[in-house]
XYZ file of C-alpha atoms in Angstrom:
385
model
C -10.886 147.622 141.452
C -14.412 148.304 140.454
C -16.048 145.666 137.935
C -19.041 146.433 136.332
C -20.638 143.177 134.748
C -23.439 143.089 131.976
C -24.996 140.467 130.220
C -28.315 139.461 128.193
C -31.029 137.272 129.390
C -30.747 133.358 129.112
C -28.736 131.090 131.564
C -26.357 130.043 129.047
C -25.109 133.979 128.475
C -25.204 134.743 132.531
C -23.238 131.283 133.564
C -20.103 131.837 132.104
C -19.953 135.198 133.872
C -20.351 133.650 137.182
C -16.993 131.992 137.749
C -15.177 135.086 136.861
C -16.818 137.347 139.147
C -16.643 134.601 141.962
C -12.663 135.118 141.434
C -13.018 138.926 141.530
C -14.614 138.783 144.640
C -12.146 136.315 145.748
C -9.655 138.919 144.776
C -11.632 141.718 146.870
C -12.874 143.810 143.851
C -16.149 145.371 143.964
C -18.703 144.011 141.360
C -21.851 145.574 140.015
C -24.147 143.655 137.862
C -26.251 145.683 135.275
C -28.690 142.855 133.817
C -32.038 143.468 131.929
C -35.321 142.226 133.943
C -35.147 138.673 133.279
C -32.151 138.037 134.721
C -33.284 139.596 138.030
C -33.684 136.248 140.321
C -30.236 135.028 138.713
C -28.031 137.932 139.788
C -29.623 138.148 143.337
C -28.565 134.640 143.793
C -25.063 135.849 143.499
C -25.544 138.185 146.670
C -23.698 141.268 144.565
C -25.171 144.700 144.043
C -27.342 145.259 140.566
C -29.036 147.340 138.479
C -31.875 146.579 136.378
C -31.806 148.041 132.684
C -34.506 147.679 130.018
C -35.658 144.890 128.280
C -36.466 145.288 124.296
C -39.928 146.111 123.472
C -42.205 143.216 123.626
C -44.001 143.813 120.314
C -40.934 144.009 118.639
C -39.089 140.907 120.190
C -42.194 138.876 119.666
C -42.120 139.839 116.002
C -38.503 138.741 115.721
C -38.945 135.776 117.466
C -41.714 135.057 115.427
C -39.700 135.470 112.222
C -37.106 133.247 113.753
C -39.463 130.619 114.077
C -40.575 130.249 110.470
C -36.989 131.397 109.020
C -34.397 129.046 107.363
C -30.968 128.615 110.001
C -29.031 131.327 108.323
C -31.678 133.943 108.021
C -32.703 133.055 111.998
C -28.939 133.602 112.500
C -29.034 137.070 111.124
C -32.354 138.170 113.074
C -30.983 136.850 116.376
C -27.572 138.556 116.179
C -28.243 141.736 114.192
C -32.037 142.439 115.072
C -32.077 140.910 118.782
C -28.729 141.491 120.073
C -27.278 143.948 118.051
C -30.289 146.505 117.500
C -32.533 145.849 120.194
C -30.950 144.510 123.528
C -28.454 147.205 122.880
C -30.549 150.093 122.694
C -32.842 148.915 125.552
C -29.575 148.607 127.911
C -27.479 151.475 126.986
C -29.313 153.825 129.507
C -28.763 151.641 132.230
C -25.341 150.856 131.549
C -24.006 154.323 130.782
C -25.749 155.792 133.981
C -23.819 153.000 136.334
C -20.453 153.832 134.326
C -21.316 157.651 135.298
C -22.267 157.178 138.508
C -20.141 154.222 139.830
C -17.069 154.732 137.946
C -15.776 151.104 137.395
C -12.156 150.613 136.549
C -13.206 147.677 134.282
C -16.191 146.611 132.190
C -17.052 142.823 131.915
C -19.435 141.576 129.605
C -20.609 138.264 128.240
C -19.805 138.205 124.413
C -23.347 138.859 122.794
C -23.829 142.087 125.238
C -22.969 145.314 123.225
C -24.226 148.283 125.529
C -21.620 147.762 127.909
C -18.861 148.249 125.313
C -20.509 151.049 123.721
C -20.820 152.924 126.859
C -16.787 151.629 127.614
C -15.965 153.023 124.381
C -17.664 156.435 124.785
C -15.894 157.239 128.234
C -12.432 155.745 127.556
C -12.902 152.929 129.903
C -11.233 149.579 129.416
C -13.640 146.513 128.875
C -13.282 142.619 128.479
C -15.654 139.828 127.323
C -16.366 136.622 128.504
C -16.725 133.843 125.852
C -20.342 132.161 125.556
C -19.225 129.320 123.481
C -17.109 129.318 120.230
C -14.734 131.923 119.520
C -15.612 131.285 115.612
C -19.318 131.438 116.373
C -19.049 134.456 118.422
C -16.787 136.436 115.704
C -19.273 135.725 113.057
C -22.016 136.807 115.722
C -20.442 140.024 115.737
C -19.624 140.252 111.599
C -23.858 139.826 111.910
C -24.314 142.597 114.273
C -21.677 144.760 112.776
C -24.361 146.980 110.634
C -26.333 148.191 113.262
C -23.526 148.677 115.712
C -21.519 150.466 113.497
C -24.459 153.155 114.202
C -23.036 153.669 117.315
C -19.643 154.993 116.044
C -15.827 155.057 117.559
C -14.915 151.942 115.097
C -17.010 149.681 118.202
C -16.587 146.398 116.188
C -12.801 146.856 115.621
C -12.545 147.660 119.297
C -14.804 144.902 119.994
C -12.416 142.387 118.087
C -9.494 143.733 120.279
C -10.895 143.663 123.740
C -9.463 140.638 125.754
C -11.412 137.635 125.200
C -11.636 134.995 128.196
C -13.011 131.408 127.120
C -12.756 128.253 128.978
C -12.583 126.434 125.635
C -9.269 124.741 124.731
C -7.031 125.872 121.667
C -7.434 122.661 119.620
C -11.387 122.597 120.007
C -11.865 126.499 119.724
C -8.975 128.153 117.525
C -10.018 132.031 118.161
C -9.506 134.973 115.861
C -9.947 137.630 118.825
C -6.285 138.974 119.278
C -6.189 139.171 122.772
C -7.690 135.421 123.974
C -6.986 134.457 127.022
C -7.812 130.694 127.887
C -8.870 129.917 131.539
C -10.244 126.949 133.624
C -12.921 127.399 136.612
C -11.693 126.881 140.121
C -12.339 123.816 141.866
C -14.830 123.779 144.581
C -18.218 124.595 142.657
C -21.088 123.843 145.503
C -22.927 120.649 144.287
C -26.144 119.266 145.605
C -26.601 115.528 145.667
C -28.811 114.087 142.793
C -31.844 112.360 144.016
C -32.636 108.952 143.393
C -35.590 109.167 141.133
C -35.044 105.640 139.568
C -35.746 103.731 143.138
C -32.023 102.319 143.270
C -31.474 101.571 139.799
C -27.840 101.736 138.908
C -27.993 101.848 134.810
C -26.409 104.122 132.916
C -27.775 107.958 133.301
C -28.509 110.113 130.170
C -28.974 113.562 130.819
C -31.227 115.653 128.358
C -31.415 119.369 128.403
C -32.374 121.478 125.374
C -31.860 124.790 127.634
C -34.278 127.813 128.414
C -35.193 128.678 125.046
C -36.226 125.518 122.852
C -39.316 124.471 124.697
C -40.870 127.772 123.419
C -40.136 126.765 119.992
C -42.741 124.862 117.915
C -40.037 122.022 117.807
C -39.536 122.056 121.272
C -42.302 119.572 122.471
C -41.423 117.218 119.273
C -38.043 117.077 120.420
C -38.711 115.940 123.960
C -41.191 113.526 122.557
C -38.283 112.165 120.061
C -35.704 111.509 122.898
C -38.509 109.868 124.764
C -39.203 107.375 122.083
C -35.533 107.067 121.739
C -34.945 105.803 125.207
C -38.325 103.811 126.026
C -36.758 100.355 126.490
C -32.995 101.312 126.483
C -31.346 99.863 129.899
C -30.534 103.371 131.034
C -31.837 106.164 133.496
C -32.942 109.227 131.877
C -33.261 113.074 133.493
C -35.144 115.361 131.255
C -35.100 118.595 132.044
C -37.552 121.162 129.774
C -36.185 124.673 131.098
C -39.158 125.840 132.958
C -40.857 126.106 129.483
C -43.165 123.109 129.245
C -45.027 120.932 131.983
C -44.420 117.151 132.007
C -47.880 116.653 131.117
C -47.275 118.221 127.677
C -44.866 115.313 126.775
C -47.243 112.428 126.719
C -47.144 109.290 128.720
C -43.440 108.459 130.289
C -41.569 105.439 130.321
C -40.622 104.140 133.858
C -36.603 105.104 133.475
C -37.276 108.621 132.524
C -37.576 111.485 135.128
C -38.775 114.933 134.021
C -37.905 118.031 135.973
C -38.247 121.891 135.102
C -34.640 122.515 135.814
C -31.732 120.604 137.440
C -28.097 122.576 137.616
C -26.227 120.719 135.195
C -23.222 120.815 137.738
C -25.508 118.526 139.696
C -26.357 116.253 137.188
C -23.045 115.842 134.796
C -20.729 114.076 137.387
C -23.232 111.121 137.305
C -24.095 111.006 133.853
C -22.664 108.588 130.966
C -23.612 111.016 128.284
C -25.796 113.713 127.506
C -28.426 114.499 124.405
C -28.190 118.143 123.923
C -29.228 120.765 121.386
C -25.784 122.231 121.375
C -26.142 125.289 123.323
C -22.678 126.520 124.395
C -23.422 126.403 128.181
C -24.075 122.524 128.084
C -21.708 121.875 125.588
C -18.956 123.361 127.607
C -20.239 121.694 131.078
C -20.827 118.133 129.461
C -16.930 118.484 127.917
C -15.537 120.014 130.989
C -16.967 116.765 132.750
C -15.673 114.480 129.751
C -18.931 113.629 128.876
C -19.814 112.650 125.369
C -22.476 114.196 123.675
C -25.487 113.408 121.395
C -26.548 116.857 119.587
C -29.908 117.750 118.467
C -29.123 120.988 116.673
C -31.976 123.348 116.286
C -30.698 126.829 115.766
C -28.154 129.641 116.475
C -24.559 128.479 117.021
C -25.817 124.826 118.199
C -25.281 123.259 114.560
C -21.655 124.540 114.756
C -20.782 123.486 118.199
C -22.251 120.179 116.967
C -19.892 119.905 114.059
C -16.992 120.722 115.997
C -17.136 118.124 118.986
C -18.201 115.619 116.623
C -15.518 116.266 114.540
C -13.151 116.022 117.680
C -14.380 112.536 118.156
C -16.678 113.466 120.896
C -20.244 113.287 120.315
C -22.629 112.449 117.346
C -25.158 114.986 115.620
C -28.693 113.592 114.551
C -30.047 116.428 112.634
C -33.877 116.783 113.636
C -36.590 116.140 111.457
C -40.025 116.857 112.963
C -42.153 116.182 109.869
C -44.965 113.756 110.708
C -44.164 110.166 109.581
C -46.440 107.992 107.483
C -47.434 106.437 111.073
C -48.594 110.082 111.803
C -45.811 110.499 114.546
C -43.819 113.404 114.217
C -40.307 113.173 115.452
C -40.709 109.135 114.902
C -37.168 109.229 112.342
C -35.394 111.749 114.755
C -35.961 109.338 117.611
C -34.544 106.172 115.988
C -31.426 107.948 114.678
C -31.093 109.436 118.771
C -31.581 105.873 120.297
C -29.051 104.607 117.927
C -26.707 107.292 118.392
C -26.945 107.020 122.209
C -26.366 103.143 121.418
C -23.497 103.814 119.748
C -21.691 105.869 122.262
C -22.491 103.602 125.236
C -20.900 100.536 123.510
C -17.545 102.660 121.806
C -15.561 103.923 124.407
C -13.659 105.975 121.974
C -16.248 108.567 122.366
C -16.069 109.059 125.637
C -12.024 108.821 125.600
C -12.268 112.034 123.272
C -14.433 113.832 125.802
C -11.910 113.271 128.240
C -9.011 114.357 126.419
C -10.885 117.504 126.011
C -11.554 117.622 129.560
C -7.649 117.323 130.523
C -6.827 120.221 128.092
C -9.562 122.366 129.562
C -8.292 121.222 133.451
C -4.673 122.332 132.068
C -5.484 126.090 131.529
C -4.601 128.392 134.059
C -7.218 129.260 136.764
C -9.619 132.020 136.326
C -8.051 133.621 139.525
C -4.632 133.832 137.484
C -6.201 135.175 134.493
C -8.338 137.914 136.197
C -5.281 139.098 138.220
C -2.682 139.295 134.961
C -5.785 141.365 133.102
C -6.186 143.526 136.502
C -2.451 144.126 136.234
C -2.679 145.040 132.634
C -5.072 147.842 133.571
C -2.357 149.599 136.143
């Protein structure tokens, strides 16, 4: 079987595709990626052939992100889902995806849920297509609803077809009931390669706190204050802290660091999570999923997009605590001081109360009970025949 795989930019969007592509390779399927320029290095690392499409016009994209930074969450969500993913990214990638369909003739198009160009190309050519969830099904159906007004310009009842296409997700039903009619849940196959975690703390064996706000947050005005709030929170706590900046900030920008905090631009989360006691995250789908799969409780500092919804859902399941960020200057003149104190209290609560870890481990157990991705992909391939 020939499988064309497409993604928008961002580690959180590309990452969920990787275990599905690995399963396809184990089956002996041929895989061809079509990705925007910003994913070139990541897709090269897979070893599969790929084509690079276009990215959205830089000026238009910059204008949208400027508006996102200044807008309330609701307006920002419309801008991201409708204007960026629905309009700009779809129009930019459609020529490359269409050409790949015509020249390579795939049997199946596999896309991450926010990449719409490949679904448009598939519908125009009568090709089957399936989507791989980035995060919560409820959030992704809402994102599709926000993008619908611009996607409908492509005709062919495209929005209805997107809702009806097979939806592959790693999240369990108890945490993530799905409005997609053809939902198929899976677990990743065991044996994901991990690298040893260096001893950056000189033999200290205190609980490890992993801090990650993904690859985008660091670029936002709230990025540095968010990191600084966490550093304030953990100063003096009997924990080790690994803070990753997503390659968007230098450690020097974060100010003085306490001895228990180590900063890296990026460390693969699969290398960190097995060693951690909890994670402090913004609630992006990739990190949320990874932490839950590892049975880790979470402290959320949500900023935008699907992060507040992810945070509320996990906290409602008893596996995390939400800290609403406030980076306005305090009377002391230090922005994020209140947020830092609440993050500290959340970390202390989770470390002292085993119920949070127990709830996270129940979710992890349900995730492990799902069929392996190899089985789910085989069933999907059989349905095409």
